[in-house]
Coordinates of N, CA and C and ligand atoms in Angstrom, one line a residue:
A21 N 14.9 3.4 -0.2 CA 13.9 3.0 -1.1 C 12.6 2.5 -0.1
K22 N 11.4 2.7 -0.7 CA 10.3 2.3 0.3 C 9.4 1.2 -0.7
Y23 N 8.9 0.3 0.0 CA 7.9 -0.7 -0.6 C 6.5 -0.9 0.2
T24 N 5.7 -1.2 -0.3 CA 4.5 -1.4 0.4 C 3.4 -2.3 -0.1
W25 N 2.6 -3.0 0.7 CA 1.5 -3.8 0.3 C 0.4 -3.6 1.4
V26 N -0.7 -4.2 1.2 CA -1.9 -4.1 2.1 C -2.2 -5.6 2.5
D27 N -2.3 -5.8 3.7 CA -2.6 -7.1 4.2 C -4.2 -7.3 4.2
K28 N -4.6 -8.0 3.3 CA -6.1 -8.0 3.1 C -6.8 -8.8 4.2
E29 N -6.1 -9.6 4.9 CA -6.7 -10.4 6.2 C -7.2 -9.6 7.2
T30 N -6.7 -8.2 7.2 CA -7.1 -7.6 8.4 C -7.8 -6.1 7.7
C31 N -7.6 -5.8 6.6 CA -8.3 -4.6 6.0 C -9.7 -4.6 6.1
I32 N -10.3 -3.7 6.3 CA -11.9 -3.8 6.6 C -12.6 -2.8 5.5
A33 N -11.8 -2.5 4.5 CA -12.4 -1.8 3.4 C -12.9 -0.6 3.6
C34 N -12.1 0.2 4.7 CA -12.8 1.5 5.1 C -12.5 2.3 4.0
G35 N -11.7 2.3 3.0 CA -11.4 3.2 2.0 C -10.6 4.5 2.2
A36 N -9.9 4.5 3.4 CA -9.4 5.7 3.5 C -8.0 5.8 2.4
C37 N -7.2 4.7 2.6 CA -5.9 4.8 1.8 C -6.2 5.2 0.3
G38 N -6.9 4.7 -0.5 CA -7.1 5.0 -1.6 C -7.5 6.4 -1.8
A39 N -8.1 7.1 -1.0 CA -8.5 8.4 -1.1 C -7.2 9.4 -0.8
T40 N -6.4 8.8 0.3 CA -5.3 9.6 0.7 C -4.3 9.4 -0.3
A41 N -3.8 8.2 -1.1 CA -3.0 8.1 -1.9 C -3.5 7.0 -3.0
P42 N -4.1 7.9 -4.1 CA -4.8 7.0 -4.9 C -3.9 6.6 -6.2
D43 N -2.7 7.1 -6.1 CA -1.5 6.6 -7.0 C -1.2 5.4 -6.5
I44 N -1.2 4.9 -5.3 CA -0.4 3.9 -4.9 C -1.5 2.7 -4.5
Y45 N -2.8 3.1 -3.9 CA -3.7 2.0 -3.5 C -5.2 2.4 -4.3
D46 N -5.7 1.0 -4.6 CA -7.0 1.0 -5.2 C -7.7 -0.3 -4.4
Y47 N -8.9 -0.6 -4.9 CA -9.6 -1.5 -4.2 C -10.1 -2.6 -5.2
D48 N -10.1 -3.8 -4.7 CA -10.4 -5.0 -5.4 C -12.1 -5.2 -5.5
D49 N -12.7 -6.0 -5.9 CA -14.2 -6.0 -6.0 C -14.8 -6.2 -4.7
E50 N -14.0 -6.5 -3.8 CA -14.7 -6.5 -2.3 C -14.5 -5.3 -1.7
G51 N -13.6 -4.4 -2.1 CA -13.5 -3.0 -1.6 C -12.3 -3.1 -0.6
L52 N -11.7 -4.4 -0.7 CA -10.2 -4.3 -0.2 C -9.4 -3.7 -0.8
A53 N -8.2 -3.1 -0.1 CA -7.4 -2.3 -0.8 C -6.1 -3.1 -1.2
E54 N -5.4 -2.6 -2.2 CA -4.5 -3.5 -2.7 C -3.5 -2.3 -3.7
V55 N -2.2 -2.6 -3.4 CA -1.2 -1.8 -4.3 C -1.2 -1.9 -5.4
I56 N -1.5 -0.9 -6.4 CA -1.6 -0.8 -7.7 C -0.7 0.0 -8.5
Y57 N 0.5 0.6 -7.7 CA 1.4 1.3 -8.3 C 2.4 0.7 -9.2
D58 N 2.4 1.1 -10.6 CA 3.2 0.5 -11.7 C 3.1 -1.1 -11.7
G59 N 1.6 -1.6 -11.6 CA 1.3 -2.8 -11.8 C 2.0 -3.9 -10.7
D60 N 2.2 -3.1 -9.5 CA 2.6 -4.1 -8.4 C 1.7 -5.2 -8.0
N61 N 0.5 -5.0 -8.3 CA -0.4 -6.1 -7.9 C -0.5 -6.5 -6.6
N62 N -0.2 -5.6 -5.4 CA 0.1 -5.8 -4.3 C 1.0 -6.9 -3.7
R63 N 2.1 -7.0 -4.5 CA 3.1 -7.8 -4.2 C 4.2 -7.2 -3.2
G64 N 4.2 -5.8 -3.2 CA 5.2 -5.3 -2.4 C 6.6 -5.3 -2.9
V65 N 6.9 -5.4 -4.2 CA 8.1 -5.4 -4.5 C 8.4 -4.3 -5.7
T66 N 7.4 -3.2 -5.6 CA 7.6 -2.2 -6.6 C 8.1 -0.8 -5.9
E67 N 9.3 -0.2 -6.2 CA 9.9 0.8 -5.5 C 8.8 2.0 -5.2
I68 N 8.5 2.7 -4.5 CA 7.7 3.8 -4.5 C 8.5 5.1 -4.5
P69 N 8.2 5.8 -5.5 CA 9.1 7.0 -5.8 C 9.0 8.1 -4.5
E70 N 10.1 8.7 -4.6 CA 10.1 9.8 -3.3 C 9.1 10.7 -3.3
D71 N 8.7 11.2 -4.5 CA 7.5 12.4 -4.4 C 6.1 11.6 -3.9
L72 N 6.1 10.4 -3.7 CA 4.8 9.7 -3.1 C 5.0 9.3 -1.6
Y73 N 6.1 9.6 -1.1 CA 6.5 9.2 0.4 C 5.2 9.8 1.4
D74 N 5.0 11.3 1.1 CA 4.1 11.8 2.1 C 2.6 11.1 2.0
D75 N 2.2 10.8 0.9 CA 1.1 9.9 0.4 C 1.0 8.7 1.2
L76 N 2.3 8.0 1.0 CA 2.6 6.8 1.7 C 2.3 6.6 3.1
Q77 N 3.0 7.7 3.9 CA 3.0 7.8 5.1 C 1.6 8.2 5.7
D78 N 1.0 9.0 5.0 CA -0.5 9.6 5.4 C -1.5 8.4 5.5
A79 N -1.2 7.5 4.4 CA -2.1 6.5 4.2 C -1.9 5.4 5.2
S80 N -0.6 5.1 5.6 CA -0.3 4.2 6.8 C -0.9 4.9 7.8
D81 N -0.5 6.1 8.4 CA -1.0 6.7 9.5 C -2.6 6.6 9.5
G82 N -3.4 6.8 8.4 CA -4.8 6.9 8.5 C -5.5 5.4 8.6
C83 N -4.7 4.3 8.4 CA -5.5 3.1 8.1 C -5.9 2.8 9.7
P84 N -7.1 2.4 9.9 CA -7.5 2.2 11.4 C -7.1 0.8 11.7
T85 N -6.7 -0.1 10.8 CA -6.2 -1.6 11.3 C -5.0 -1.8 11.0
D86 N -4.1 -0.9 10.7 CA -2.5 -1.0 10.4 C -2.3 -2.1 9.6
S87 N -3.1 -1.9 8.5 CA -3.0 -3.1 7.5 C -2.0 -2.6 6.2
I88 N -1.5 -1.5 6.3 CA -0.7 -1.1 5.3 C 0.7 -1.2 5.7
K89 N 1.4 -2.1 5.2 CA 2.7 -2.5 5.4 C 3.9 -1.6 4.5
I90 N 4.8 -1.2 5.1 CA 5.8 -0.4 4.6 C 7.1 -0.9 5.0
Q91 N 8.1 -1.0 4.1 CA 9.7 -1.3 4.6 C 10.5 -0.9 3.5
D92 N 11.9 -0.7 3.9 CA 12.8 -0.1 3.0 C 13.3 -1.2 1.9
S93 N 12.9 -2.5 2.0 CA 13.3 -3.4 1.0 C 12.0 -4.2 0.6
P94 N 12.3 -4.8 -0.5 CA 11.0 -5.4 -1.3 C 10.4 -6.5 -0.5
F95 N 9.1 -6.7 -0.3 CA 8.7 -7.7 0.4 C 8.7 -9.0 -0.1
D96 N 8.7 -10.1 0.7 CA 8.7 -11.4 0.1 C 7.5 -12.2 0.6
N97 N 6.3 -11.9 -0.3 CA 5.1 -12.3 0.1 C 4.8 -13.7 -0.7
Ligands
LIG114 FE1 -8.2 -1.2 4.3 FE2 -6.7 0.4 5.6 FE3 -7.0 1.0 3.4 S1 -8.5 -0.8 6.3 S2 -9.2 0.0 2.9 S3 -5.8 -0.7 4.1 S4 -7.1 2.4 5.0

């Protein structure tokens, strides 16, 4: 299983992740990214389905500040 969230402390609102993985990431009023998948609300507790794993990886690889966090178990933010 895969879970993800965005560290808004380091996100620079570059906009890459939402373009790469629009089903997973969107932006708040300040342009900072957050996980919107299935109402996750950037908590990192919603399991991302396998058909989105490629998008997930591409978004992570493309983030210039390594703000996209991914792990195999739910985050405890
Ligand atoms: Fe922010 Fe990285 Fe996305 S800087 S907008 S989390 S690609």
